[in-house]
Amino acid sequence: MHVFVTGASGWIGSATVDELLAAGHKVTGLARSDTSAASLDAKGAQVRRGDLDDLDSIREGAATADAVIHLANKHDFDNPAVSDRAERAAVRAIGDVLTGSGRPFLLASGVAGAAQGRVMTEDDRSPFHGPESLRGGSENLALEYVDCGVHTVSLRFAPTVHGDGDHGFIAALVAIAREKGVAGYVGDGANHWPAVHRSDAARVTRLGLEKAPAGTLLHVVSEEGVPTREIAEAIGRGLGVPVASIAPQDAEKHFGWIGRFFASDILVSSARTQELLGWAPSGPSLLQDLDAGSYFRA
């Protein structure tokens, strides 16, 4: 297939492009910078210049491909409404172009908020609807296009997609521990943090493109939930700093924007995804990755 990938030079996107090319697919990646374009070109992918706000370029990329994998996101944590609006607009642009075509449309989503106090499964629908909700309600918006002849598949990524070179949530926690001189966890640290290795995330994305029926919710998760105290202890070992509990009321003050996420208790099953795709996670666990040391390079 000829696959148009937004976020093609990002953390998950770049691994996904490698996975798709290795499987014999043709890839066109959306690139907003010369550096990103050069990286895609060096891999043998085609390049379409543009970014998440360039809806015309996104529409053209979707129109000329056999499938679309939408992984781009602004990740503006200081002003999340900006990210939410851009995400919803991009999903609508892609969905409108693919309407009636039966072509696959895979989009990045998350696992937050769909289940409280229990393990979240692929049966749980997202509670987020409309432009003012988390991620602009993009998952539910994209799934509406199934009735319009679009082969929508949601990729619900774990909050941590880890590996050497990660600059996401875990890297942020390491930076905070280095700055504060203490590796913190919230409360008793018994709350959980789902995770998946980057290589597994890319593999699920490719298998979802090739195998998942329209309307499928895939859980891109290899570990249901790692206790956050164990994460803090691994960070403490890596940095050689003490580990300490942070009172829940002080979490946002200590951790900043990531505090409200790290205080959440999220448990997610991917059993159905693994069975459907014939996928078994093969990458290292989050704690193994932390103990390998890449997160602690100066």
Short mmCIF file of C-alpha atoms in Angstrom, two decimals:
data_model
loop_
_atom_site.label_atom_id
_atom_site.label_comp_id
_atom_site.label_asym_id
_atom_site.label_seq_id
_atom_site.Cartn_x
_atom_site.Cartn_y
_atom_site.Cartn_z
CA MET A 1 0.00 0.00 0.00
CA HIS A 2 0.92 3.63 -0.43
CA VAL A 3 0.58 5.08 3.09
CA PHE A 4 0.45 8.76 3.95
CA VAL A 5 1.83 9.33 7.47
CA THR A 6 1.49 12.53 9.47
CA GLY A 7 3.99 12.92 12.29
CA ALA A 8 6.29 10.79 10.16
CA SER A 9 9.49 12.14 11.70
CA GLY A 10 8.22 12.04 15.29
CA TRP A 11 9.05 9.55 18.03
CA ILE A 12 6.40 6.98 17.07
CA GLY A 13 6.08 8.10 13.46
CA SER A 14 9.71 7.59 12.52
CA ALA A 15 9.66 4.03 13.88
CA THR A 16 6.36 3.41 12.08
CA VAL A 17 7.83 4.60 8.77
CA ASP A 18 10.73 2.17 9.23
CA GLU A 19 8.29 -0.65 10.00
CA LEU A 20 6.11 0.11 6.97
CA LEU A 21 9.05 0.34 4.57
CA ALA A 22 10.52 -2.91 5.89
CA ALA A 23 7.17 -4.60 5.22
CA GLY A 24 7.18 -3.43 1.60
CA HIS A 25 4.76 -0.52 1.83
CA LYS A 26 5.36 2.78 0.08
CA VAL A 27 5.36 5.78 2.43
CA THR A 28 4.80 9.50 2.00
CA GLY A 29 5.55 11.42 5.18
CA LEU A 30 4.38 14.89 6.17
CA ALA A 31 7.43 17.00 7.05
CA ARG A 32 7.39 20.50 8.49
CA SER A 33 11.16 21.12 8.42
CA ASP A 34 14.14 20.57 6.16
CA THR A 35 15.64 18.24 8.75
CA SER A 36 12.51 16.08 8.87
CA ALA A 37 12.29 16.02 5.09
CA ALA A 38 15.93 14.96 4.76
CA SER A 39 15.44 12.18 7.30
CA LEU A 40 12.44 10.77 5.43
CA ASP A 41 14.19 11.05 2.09
CA ALA A 42 17.22 9.17 3.42
CA LYS A 43 14.97 6.28 4.42
CA GLY A 44 13.47 6.02 0.96
CA ALA A 45 10.14 7.62 1.84
CA GLN A 46 8.53 10.34 -0.22
CA VAL A 47 8.10 13.76 1.36
CA ARG A 48 5.11 16.07 1.51
CA ARG A 49 5.88 19.41 3.10
CA GLY A 50 3.43 20.81 5.65
CA ASP A 51 2.36 20.66 9.26
CA LEU A 52 -0.76 20.01 11.32
CA ASP A 53 -2.17 23.45 10.48
CA ASP A 54 -1.65 22.98 6.73
CA LEU A 55 -4.96 21.26 6.05
CA ASP A 56 -4.62 21.58 2.26
CA SER A 57 -1.37 19.59 2.31
CA ILE A 58 -2.96 17.00 4.61
CA ARG A 59 -5.97 16.68 2.31
CA GLU A 60 -3.76 16.27 -0.75
CA GLY A 61 -1.64 13.65 1.00
CA ALA A 62 -4.75 11.69 2.01
CA ALA A 63 -6.27 11.96 -1.45
CA THR A 64 -3.27 10.43 -3.21
CA ALA A 65 -2.63 7.52 -0.83
CA ASP A 66 -4.16 4.09 -0.28
CA ALA A 67 -4.23 4.61 3.49
CA VAL A 68 -3.57 7.31 6.08
CA ILE A 69 -1.86 6.95 9.45
CA HIS A 70 -2.34 10.13 11.46
CA LEU A 71 0.24 10.43 14.26
CA ALA A 72 0.95 14.17 14.35
CA ASN A 73 0.03 16.24 17.42
CA LYS A 74 1.07 19.67 18.64
CA HIS A 75 1.54 18.45 22.25
CA ASP A 76 1.01 21.96 23.59
CA PHE A 77 0.64 21.13 27.29
CA ASP A 78 0.65 24.79 28.32
CA ASN A 79 -2.33 25.51 26.06
CA PRO A 80 -3.96 22.15 25.29
CA ALA A 81 -6.93 23.76 23.55
CA VAL A 82 -4.59 24.67 20.69
CA SER A 83 -3.59 21.02 20.26
CA ASP A 84 -7.20 19.84 20.60
CA ARG A 85 -8.50 22.19 17.91
CA ALA A 86 -5.72 21.31 15.48
CA GLU A 87 -6.24 17.59 16.07
CA ARG A 88 -9.98 17.77 15.41
CA ALA A 89 -9.51 19.86 12.27
CA ALA A 90 -6.94 17.42 10.85
CA VAL A 91 -9.15 14.39 11.56
CA ARG A 92 -12.11 16.05 9.88
CA ALA A 93 -9.99 16.99 6.86
CA ILE A 94 -8.76 13.42 6.43
CA GLY A 95 -12.17 11.87 7.07
CA ASP A 96 -13.84 14.12 4.51
CA VAL A 97 -11.29 13.20 1.85
CA LEU A 98 -11.60 9.46 2.53
CA THR A 99 -15.41 9.41 2.71
CA GLY A 100 -16.86 6.67 0.55
CA SER A 101 -13.45 5.24 -0.36
CA GLY A 102 -13.22 2.32 2.07
CA ARG A 103 -9.58 3.23 2.60
CA PRO A 104 -7.90 2.70 5.99
CA PHE A 105 -7.59 5.66 8.32
CA LEU A 106 -5.57 4.95 11.48
CA LEU A 107 -5.24 7.70 14.06
CA ALA A 108 -3.35 8.10 17.30
CA SER A 109 -5.45 8.24 20.44
CA GLY A 110 -4.90 7.58 24.13
CA VAL A 111 -6.17 5.55 27.04
CA ALA A 112 -7.01 8.28 29.53
CA GLY A 113 -10.48 8.67 30.96
CA ALA A 114 -12.36 5.72 29.47
CA ALA A 115 -12.32 3.54 32.60
CA GLN A 116 -12.05 4.41 36.27
CA GLY A 117 -11.14 1.96 39.02
CA ARG A 118 -10.82 -1.05 36.73
CA VAL A 119 -8.85 -2.40 33.79
CA MET A 120 -9.73 -0.66 30.54
CA THR A 121 -10.42 -2.93 27.56
CA GLU A 122 -11.02 -2.45 23.87
CA ASP A 123 -14.78 -2.46 24.60
CA ASP A 124 -14.54 0.85 26.44
CA ARG A 125 -15.53 3.78 24.28
CA SER A 126 -13.92 7.17 24.70
CA PRO A 127 -15.97 9.58 26.83
CA PHE A 128 -14.60 12.57 24.91
CA HIS A 129 -16.92 14.15 22.37
CA GLY A 130 -16.84 17.53 20.70
CA PRO A 131 -14.20 20.19 20.04
CA GLU A 132 -13.78 21.27 23.67
CA SER A 133 -12.94 17.79 24.96
CA LEU A 134 -9.57 16.02 25.28
CA ARG A 135 -7.83 15.69 21.90
CA GLY A 136 -10.83 17.51 20.44
CA GLY A 137 -12.88 14.31 20.67
CA SER A 138 -10.90 13.12 17.66
CA GLU A 139 -11.33 9.38 18.24
CA ASN A 140 -15.12 9.54 18.30
CA LEU A 141 -15.13 11.96 15.38
CA ALA A 142 -12.98 9.59 13.31
CA LEU A 143 -15.17 6.60 14.21
CA GLU A 144 -18.23 8.49 12.92
CA TYR A 145 -16.68 8.22 9.46
CA VAL A 146 -17.05 4.41 9.51
CA ASP A 147 -20.70 4.97 8.57
CA CYS A 148 -19.45 7.18 5.73
CA GLY A 149 -17.35 4.46 4.13
CA VAL A 150 -14.02 5.11 5.88
CA HIS A 151 -12.04 2.20 7.35
CA THR A 152 -11.25 3.93 10.66
CA VAL A 153 -9.01 2.23 13.24
CA SER A 154 -8.06 3.92 16.52
CA LEU A 155 -4.56 3.41 17.92
CA ARG A 156 -4.80 3.92 21.67
CA PHE A 157 -1.18 4.37 22.70
CA ALA A 158 0.04 3.88 26.23
CA PRO A 159 0.96 7.19 27.90
CA THR A 160 4.58 6.10 27.76
CA VAL A 161 6.08 4.84 24.51
CA HIS A 162 9.61 4.27 25.74
CA GLY A 163 13.02 3.51 24.27
CA ASP A 164 16.45 4.95 23.63
CA GLY A 165 15.97 8.55 22.51
CA ASP A 166 12.56 9.05 24.13
CA HIS A 167 11.82 12.68 24.96
CA GLY A 168 8.29 12.16 26.31
CA PHE A 169 6.78 11.68 29.76
CA ILE A 170 9.52 9.48 31.24
CA ALA A 171 12.25 11.80 30.01
CA ALA A 172 10.32 14.67 31.62
CA LEU A 173 10.14 12.79 34.94
CA VAL A 174 13.90 12.15 34.78
CA ALA A 175 14.55 15.85 34.12
CA ILE A 176 12.38 16.83 37.09
CA ALA A 177 14.18 14.35 39.38
CA ARG A 178 17.54 15.68 38.23
CA GLU A 179 16.45 19.26 38.88
CA LYS A 180 14.81 18.58 42.26
CA GLY A 181 17.43 16.11 43.49
CA VAL A 182 14.73 13.56 44.32
CA ALA A 183 12.80 10.98 42.30
CA GLY A 184 9.20 11.47 43.33
CA TYR A 185 6.00 9.48 43.15
CA VAL A 186 2.53 10.64 44.21
CA GLY A 187 1.03 9.38 47.46
CA ASP A 188 1.88 5.74 48.08
CA GLY A 189 2.94 5.22 44.46
CA ALA A 190 0.54 2.32 43.98
CA ASN A 191 -1.17 3.98 41.03
CA HIS A 192 -0.34 2.54 37.61
CA TRP A 193 1.25 3.80 34.38
CA PRO A 194 0.76 1.70 31.19
CA ALA A 195 3.72 1.43 28.83
CA VAL A 196 4.85 0.05 25.49
CA HIS A 197 8.24 -0.06 23.81
CA ARG A 198 8.61 2.03 20.67
CA SER A 199 9.36 -1.00 18.48
CA ASP A 200 6.15 -2.69 19.62
CA ALA A 201 4.16 0.49 19.04
CA ALA A 202 5.37 0.64 15.44
CA ARG A 203 4.60 -3.05 14.92
CA VAL A 204 1.04 -2.73 16.20
CA THR A 205 0.50 0.27 13.93
CA ARG A 206 1.61 -1.69 10.87
CA LEU A 207 -0.39 -4.78 11.83
CA GLY A 208 -3.44 -2.62 12.50
CA LEU A 209 -3.17 -1.21 9.00
CA GLU A 210 -2.96 -4.68 7.50
CA LYS A 211 -5.40 -6.62 9.67
CA ALA A 212 -7.79 -4.55 11.80
CA PRO A 213 -11.46 -4.31 10.72
CA ALA A 214 -13.12 -0.91 10.38
CA GLY A 215 -14.18 0.54 13.71
CA THR A 216 -11.55 -1.37 15.71
CA LEU A 217 -10.06 0.10 18.88
CA LEU A 218 -6.49 -1.15 19.29
CA HIS A 219 -4.65 -0.91 22.60
CA VAL A 220 -1.00 -0.23 21.87
CA VAL A 221 0.05 -1.34 25.34
CA SER A 222 2.45 -4.07 26.43
CA GLU A 223 2.36 -3.48 30.21
CA GLU A 224 -1.08 -3.01 31.78
CA GLY A 225 0.28 -0.64 34.39
CA VAL A 226 3.64 -0.22 36.10
CA PRO A 227 3.36 1.05 39.70
CA THR A 228 4.60 4.63 39.70
CA ARG A 229 6.68 4.03 42.81
CA GLU A 230 8.68 1.43 40.86
CA ILE A 231 9.21 3.97 38.07
CA ALA A 232 10.46 6.53 40.60
CA GLU A 233 12.76 3.93 42.17
CA ALA A 234 14.28 3.13 38.77
CA ILE A 235 14.81 6.84 38.12
CA GLY A 236 16.39 7.20 41.55
CA ARG A 237 18.79 4.33 40.80
CA GLY A 238 19.70 5.82 37.44
CA LEU A 239 20.40 9.29 38.79
CA GLY A 240 21.73 8.27 42.18
CA VAL A 241 19.17 10.41 43.99
CA PRO A 242 16.77 9.55 46.83
CA VAL A 243 13.18 8.46 46.20
CA ALA A 244 10.32 10.17 48.02
CA SER A 245 6.55 10.39 48.19
CA ILE A 246 4.98 13.65 47.05
CA ALA A 247 1.65 14.50 48.69
CA PRO A 248 -1.21 14.48 46.14
CA GLN A 249 -2.00 18.15 46.84
CA ASP A 250 1.62 19.02 45.99
CA ALA A 251 1.89 16.90 42.83
CA GLU A 252 1.36 19.69 40.33
CA LYS A 253 3.70 22.03 42.21
CA HIS A 254 6.45 19.40 42.28
CA PHE A 255 6.02 17.84 38.82
CA GLY A 256 4.51 20.75 36.89
CA TRP A 257 2.15 19.94 34.01
CA ILE A 258 2.94 16.22 34.18
CA GLY A 259 1.80 15.97 37.81
CA ARG A 260 -1.87 15.42 37.04
CA PHE A 261 -0.96 12.58 34.64
CA PHE A 262 1.54 10.89 36.92
CA ALA A 263 -1.00 10.94 39.77
CA SER A 264 -3.57 9.05 37.65
CA ASP A 265 -4.25 5.36 38.12
CA ILE A 266 -4.59 3.76 34.68
CA LEU A 267 -4.75 0.04 33.97
CA VAL A 268 -5.15 -1.07 30.35
CA SER A 269 -5.48 -4.52 28.81
CA SER A 270 -4.32 -5.25 25.27
CA ALA A 271 -5.31 -8.93 25.29
CA ARG A 272 -7.86 -8.53 22.52
CA THR A 273 -5.48 -6.46 20.39
CA GLN A 274 -2.78 -9.11 20.74
CA GLU A 275 -5.19 -11.88 19.76
CA LEU A 276 -6.63 -9.97 16.80
CA LEU A 277 -3.27 -8.98 15.33
CA GLY A 278 -1.25 -12.04 16.34
CA TRP A 279 1.05 -9.68 18.19
CA ALA A 280 3.14 -10.50 21.23
CA PRO A 281 5.19 -7.66 22.77
CA SER A 282 8.89 -8.30 22.27
CA GLY A 283 10.57 -5.07 23.35
CA PRO A 284 12.07 -4.47 26.80
CA SER A 285 9.83 -3.42 29.66
CA LEU A 286 9.79 0.15 30.93
CA LEU A 287 11.86 -0.72 34.01
CA GLN A 288 14.36 -2.65 31.88
CA ASP A 289 14.67 0.38 29.62
CA LEU A 290 15.26 2.66 32.59
CA ASP A 291 17.85 0.32 34.07
CA ALA A 292 19.65 0.17 30.69
CA GLY A 293 20.68 3.78 31.29
CA SER A 294 19.76 5.68 28.13
CA TYR A 295 17.43 8.03 30.01
CA PHE A 296 20.27 9.23 32.21
CA ARG A 297 22.82 10.38 29.67
CA ALA A 298 23.90 13.94 30.27
#
